[in-house]
Short mmCIF file of C-alpha atoms in Angstrom, two decimals:
data_model
loop_
_atom_site.label_atom_id
_atom_site.label_comp_id
_atom_site.label_asym_id
_atom_site.label_seq_id
_atom_site.Cartn_x
_atom_site.Cartn_y
_atom_site.Cartn_z
CA UNK I 26 -58.42 53.65 9.03
CA UNK I 27 -57.40 50.08 8.16
CA UNK I 28 -60.44 49.65 5.93
CA UNK I 29 -59.74 52.92 4.15
CA UNK I 30 -56.15 51.82 3.57
CA UNK I 31 -57.32 48.68 1.76
CA UNK I 32 -58.95 50.77 -0.95
CA UNK I 33 -55.68 52.23 -2.16
CA UNK I 34 -54.33 52.54 -4.74
CA UNK I 35 -56.47 50.93 -7.43
CA UNK I 36 -60.00 50.58 -6.05
CA UNK I 37 -60.47 54.27 -5.29
CA UNK I 38 -59.07 55.08 -8.72
CA UNK I 39 -61.51 52.66 -10.39
CA UNK I 40 -64.44 54.27 -8.55
CA UNK I 41 -63.35 57.77 -9.55
CA UNK I 42 -62.85 56.79 -13.18
CA UNK I 43 -66.18 54.97 -13.24
CA UNK I 44 -67.93 58.16 -12.11
CA UNK I 45 -66.05 60.09 -14.80
CA UNK I 46 -67.07 57.59 -17.48
CA UNK I 47 -70.73 57.78 -16.41
CA UNK I 48 -70.66 61.59 -16.52
CA UNK I 49 -69.08 61.45 -19.97
CA UNK I 50 -71.72 58.95 -21.17
CA UNK I 51 -74.60 61.14 -19.96
CA UNK I 52 -73.03 64.22 -21.56
CA UNK I 53 -72.54 62.37 -24.85
CA UNK I 54 -76.14 61.16 -24.85
CA UNK I 55 -77.36 64.74 -24.43
CA UNK I 56 -75.05 65.86 -27.25
CA UNK I 57 -72.65 67.85 -25.10
CA UNK I 58 -69.34 68.35 -26.90
CA UNK I 59 -67.00 69.90 -24.35
CA UNK I 60 -67.72 67.66 -21.35
CA UNK I 61 -66.51 64.37 -22.92
CA UNK I 62 -63.43 66.08 -24.35
CA UNK I 63 -62.64 67.68 -21.00
CA UNK I 64 -63.06 64.33 -19.29
CA UNK I 65 -60.28 62.88 -21.45
CA UNK I 66 -58.08 65.85 -20.60
CA UNK I 67 -58.51 65.67 -16.82
CA UNK I 68 -58.08 61.88 -16.68
CA UNK I 69 -54.30 62.09 -17.00
CA UNK I 70 -54.23 64.83 -14.34
CA UNK I 71 -56.24 62.67 -11.92
CA UNK I 72 -54.04 59.64 -12.57
CA UNK I 73 -50.87 61.64 -11.97
CA UNK I 74 -52.29 63.12 -8.77
CA UNK I 75 -53.17 59.68 -7.40
CA UNK I 76 -49.80 58.31 -8.45
CA UNK I 77 -47.61 60.97 -6.87
CA UNK I 78 -49.70 60.92 -3.69
CA UNK I 79 -48.42 57.36 -3.21
CA UNK I 80 -45.04 57.30 -4.94
CA UNK I 81 -42.52 60.08 -5.37
CA UNK I 82 -40.71 58.59 -8.35
CA UNK I 83 -41.49 57.76 -11.97
CA UNK I 84 -39.17 56.79 -14.79
CA UNK I 85 -38.61 59.60 -17.29
CA UNK I 86 -39.98 57.58 -20.21
CA UNK I 87 -43.28 56.98 -18.39
CA UNK I 88 -43.58 60.59 -17.28
CA UNK I 89 -42.90 61.76 -20.84
CA UNK I 90 -45.55 59.35 -22.17
CA UNK I 91 -48.21 60.70 -19.81
CA UNK I 92 -47.18 64.26 -20.68
CA UNK I 93 -47.44 63.56 -24.42
CA UNK I 94 -50.92 62.05 -24.01
CA UNK I 95 -51.97 65.05 -21.92
CA UNK I 96 -50.75 67.50 -24.57
CA UNK I 97 -52.53 65.48 -27.25
CA UNK I 98 -55.81 65.71 -25.32
CA UNK I 99 -55.23 69.42 -24.69
CA UNK I 100 -54.86 70.07 -28.43
CA UNK I 101 -58.09 68.11 -29.05
CA UNK I 102 -60.03 70.09 -26.41
CA UNK I 103 -58.74 73.53 -27.34
CA UNK I 104 -58.93 72.92 -31.08
CA UNK I 105 -58.95 76.36 -32.68
CA UNK I 106 -58.43 74.95 -36.14
CA UNK I 107 -57.48 71.91 -38.17
CA UNK I 108 -53.81 72.34 -37.24
CA UNK I 109 -54.62 71.64 -33.57
CA UNK I 110 -56.34 68.36 -34.43
CA UNK I 111 -53.33 67.33 -36.50
CA UNK I 112 -51.02 68.17 -33.60
CA UNK I 113 -53.25 66.10 -31.30
CA UNK I 114 -52.96 63.08 -33.59
CA UNK I 115 -49.21 63.60 -33.84
CA UNK I 116 -48.90 63.67 -30.04
CA UNK I 117 -50.71 60.37 -29.73
CA UNK I 118 -48.51 58.80 -32.37
CA UNK I 119 -45.55 60.03 -30.33
CA UNK I 120 -47.02 58.50 -27.17
CA UNK I 121 -47.46 55.14 -28.87
CA UNK I 122 -43.87 55.30 -30.14
CA UNK I 123 -42.70 55.82 -26.56
CA UNK I 124 -44.65 52.73 -25.50
CA UNK I 125 -42.98 50.79 -28.32
CA UNK I 126 -39.62 52.04 -27.07
CA UNK I 127 -40.45 50.59 -23.64
CA UNK I 128 -41.26 47.22 -25.22
CA UNK I 129 -38.10 47.14 -27.31
CA UNK I 130 -36.03 47.09 -24.14
CA UNK I 131 -37.81 43.91 -23.07
CA UNK I 132 -37.59 42.23 -26.49
CA UNK I 133 -33.78 42.24 -26.41
CA UNK I 134 -33.81 39.47 -23.76
CA UNK I 135 -36.43 37.30 -25.48
CA UNK I 136 -35.89 34.18 -27.58
CA UNK I 137 -38.91 32.82 -29.47
CA UNK I 138 -39.60 29.21 -30.35
CA UNK I 139 -41.17 28.21 -33.66
CA UNK I 140 -44.77 28.08 -32.37
CA UNK I 141 -44.59 31.57 -30.85
CA UNK I 142 -43.07 32.88 -34.07
CA UNK I 143 -46.03 31.47 -36.04
CA UNK I 144 -48.45 33.17 -33.64
CA UNK I 145 -46.65 36.47 -34.04
CA UNK I 146 -46.66 36.23 -37.83
CA UNK I 147 -50.41 35.54 -37.79
CA UNK I 148 -51.04 38.51 -35.49
CA UNK I 149 -49.00 40.77 -37.76
CA UNK I 150 -50.80 39.59 -40.90
CA UNK I 151 -54.28 39.90 -39.35
CA UNK I 152 -53.63 43.39 -38.03
CA UNK I 153 -52.11 44.52 -41.32
CA UNK I 154 -55.14 43.22 -43.21
CA UNK I 155 -57.50 44.91 -40.76
CA UNK I 156 -55.68 48.23 -41.24
CA UNK I 157 -55.83 47.82 -45.03
CA UNK I 158 -59.60 47.17 -44.93
CA UNK I 159 -60.16 50.26 -42.78
CA UNK I 160 -57.98 52.30 -45.11
CA UNK I 161 -59.92 51.17 -48.18
CA UNK I 162 -63.20 52.09 -46.50
CA UNK I 163 -62.10 55.46 -45.17
CA UNK I 164 -59.61 56.82 -47.74
CA UNK I 165 -62.31 58.56 -49.80
CA UNK I 166 -63.20 60.67 -46.74
CA UNK I 167 -59.73 62.22 -46.57
CA UNK I 168 -59.47 65.49 -48.49
CA UNK I 169 -56.27 66.51 -46.74
CA UNK I 170 -53.09 64.59 -47.54
CA UNK I 171 -51.60 65.41 -44.14
CA UNK I 172 -54.55 63.74 -42.38
CA UNK I 173 -54.15 60.74 -44.65
CA UNK I 174 -50.46 60.44 -43.78
CA UNK I 175 -51.27 60.78 -40.07
CA UNK I 176 -53.93 58.09 -40.39
CA UNK I 177 -51.48 55.67 -42.04
CA UNK I 178 -48.73 56.44 -39.51
CA UNK I 179 -51.24 56.04 -36.68
CA UNK I 180 -52.32 52.64 -37.99
CA UNK I 181 -48.76 51.39 -38.52
CA UNK I 182 -47.80 52.53 -35.02
CA UNK I 183 -50.77 50.73 -33.49
CA UNK I 184 -49.95 47.53 -35.38
CA UNK I 185 -46.34 47.68 -34.17
CA UNK I 186 -47.47 48.38 -30.61
CA UNK I 187 -49.89 45.44 -30.61
CA UNK I 188 -47.35 43.14 -32.26
CA UNK I 189 -44.58 43.88 -29.75
CA UNK I 190 -46.87 43.79 -26.72
CA UNK I 191 -48.24 40.41 -27.85
CA UNK I 192 -44.68 39.16 -28.35
CA UNK I 193 -43.69 40.19 -24.82
CA UNK I 194 -46.82 38.55 -23.39
CA UNK I 195 -46.20 35.24 -25.19
CA UNK I 196 -42.62 35.15 -23.97
CA UNK I 197 -43.18 36.14 -20.33
CA UNK I 198 -46.88 35.84 -19.37
CA UNK I 199 -46.36 37.92 -16.22
CA UNK I 200 -48.90 40.24 -14.62
CA UNK I 201 -47.03 43.21 -16.08
CA UNK I 202 -47.11 41.84 -19.63
CA UNK I 203 -50.86 41.13 -19.32
CA UNK I 204 -51.50 44.67 -18.07
CA UNK I 205 -49.54 46.13 -20.97
CA UNK I 206 -51.33 43.91 -23.51
CA UNK I 207 -54.78 44.88 -22.17
CA UNK I 208 -53.77 48.53 -22.26
CA UNK I 209 -52.77 48.22 -25.92
CA UNK I 210 -56.06 46.50 -26.80
CA UNK I 211 -57.98 49.34 -25.15
CA UNK I 212 -56.00 51.98 -27.07
CA UNK I 213 -56.44 50.12 -30.37
CA UNK I 214 -60.19 49.57 -30.12
CA UNK I 215 -60.70 53.11 -28.81
CA UNK I 216 -58.90 54.56 -31.83
CA UNK I 217 -60.77 52.26 -34.23
CA UNK I 218 -64.11 53.45 -32.81
CA UNK I 219 -62.88 57.04 -33.10
CA UNK I 220 -62.19 56.63 -36.80
CA UNK I 221 -65.50 54.82 -37.37
CA UNK I 222 -67.34 57.69 -35.71
CA UNK I 223 -65.50 60.38 -37.63
CA UNK I 224 -65.08 58.79 -41.04
CA UNK I 225 -67.85 56.24 -41.48
CA UNK I 226 -70.94 56.53 -39.29
CA UNK I 227 -71.57 58.34 -36.01
CA UNK I 228 -73.41 56.69 -33.13
CA UNK I 229 -73.33 58.18 -29.64
CA UNK I 230 -72.89 54.75 -28.02
CA UNK I 231 -69.73 54.19 -30.09
CA UNK I 232 -68.38 57.45 -28.71
CA UNK I 233 -69.17 56.33 -25.15
CA UNK I 234 -67.32 53.05 -25.72
CA UNK I 235 -64.44 54.93 -27.32
CA UNK I 236 -63.93 57.21 -24.32
CA UNK I 237 -64.45 54.34 -21.87
CA UNK I 238 -61.75 52.29 -23.58
CA UNK I 239 -59.46 55.31 -23.76
CA UNK I 240 -59.81 56.03 -20.04
CA UNK I 241 -59.38 52.31 -19.28
CA UNK I 242 -56.15 52.31 -21.31
CA UNK I 243 -54.80 55.29 -19.35
CA UNK I 244 -55.70 53.57 -16.08
CA UNK I 245 -53.92 50.38 -17.18
CA UNK I 246 -50.87 52.47 -18.09
CA UNK I 247 -51.03 54.01 -14.60
CA UNK I 248 -51.27 50.50 -13.10
CA UNK I 249 -48.37 49.27 -15.22
CA UNK I 250 -46.13 52.14 -14.10
CA UNK I 251 -47.20 51.79 -10.46
CA UNK I 252 -46.49 48.05 -10.48
CA UNK I 253 -43.22 48.64 -12.31
CA UNK I 254 -41.93 50.72 -9.41
CA UNK I 255 -43.45 48.68 -6.58
CA UNK I 256 -43.13 45.12 -7.94
CA UNK I 257 -40.02 45.57 -10.02
CA UNK I 258 -38.50 42.17 -9.20
CA UNK I 259 -41.73 40.19 -9.48
CA UNK I 260 -41.45 38.04 -12.62
CA UNK I 261 -43.86 35.29 -11.58
CA UNK I 262 -45.73 33.83 -14.53
CA UNK I 263 -49.52 33.93 -14.62
CA UNK I 264 -52.32 33.47 -17.13
CA UNK I 265 -55.25 35.70 -17.95
CA UNK I 266 -57.68 33.85 -15.67
CA UNK I 267 -55.35 34.38 -12.70
CA UNK I 268 -55.04 38.04 -13.61
CA UNK I 269 -58.78 38.69 -13.33
CA UNK I 270 -59.96 36.07 -10.79
CA UNK I 271 -57.96 35.04 -7.75
CA UNK I 272 -58.60 31.55 -6.43
CA UNK I 273 -57.08 28.85 -4.27
CA UNK I 274 -56.48 25.13 -4.63
CA UNK I 275 -59.13 24.49 -1.96
CA UNK I 276 -61.73 26.29 -4.08
CA UNK I 277 -60.67 24.38 -7.18
CA UNK I 278 -61.14 21.06 -5.36
CA UNK I 279 -64.62 21.88 -4.11
CA UNK I 280 -67.38 19.86 -5.78
CA UNK I 281 -70.51 21.56 -7.06
CA UNK I 282 -73.74 19.62 -6.60
#
């Protein structure tokens, strides 16, 4: 029983999601359409089930974010026309706006020095240029003005989300800020691969990476919310290497022959 307890909450979740990703990859390789879409839909359900089996509370903004992502995936799976796909994109834009709203509450307490401000300006300029390049490449493929507007709004929202999450990370460098930043990166690269597949060139491996990153982003959101409610007062600073690899001073002092 003690060994089984050590697997909760994250390790069991990682194993389950890994199996889901592998099933989605096999289905994509064999050109199955519904299985990968359904996998995205049930991921939020699985995450919520695991979460509420361990905690009986969740902030309304987080619950609303998960619900919006779930509705967006539902519209994508049960797409009976172009309007459903547009609603799906709108839902995801709404979910990203909710994540930005979460970050804005943290930015009120932050003061940036000159070096951090330079970093943030560079991040904003690079992301804006990247969005412009993608827009120039893909704009000829849009025959519907509504889809074009959604694409632009989607890109602007992602840039804002990455900018604010990077700002929070540079100012705090806590485990929570790293989790949020990694989640944003997963969402951004997943959406970029989605647009490449749909507007430029399709490759089944890109679709596998897209869904893997998307599921990883949802898991990191789950982890962020879980840690928010269980480690609410933990503001200890850490760097990325500490986030992924735990070590001790004894191990650092060991010589390697």
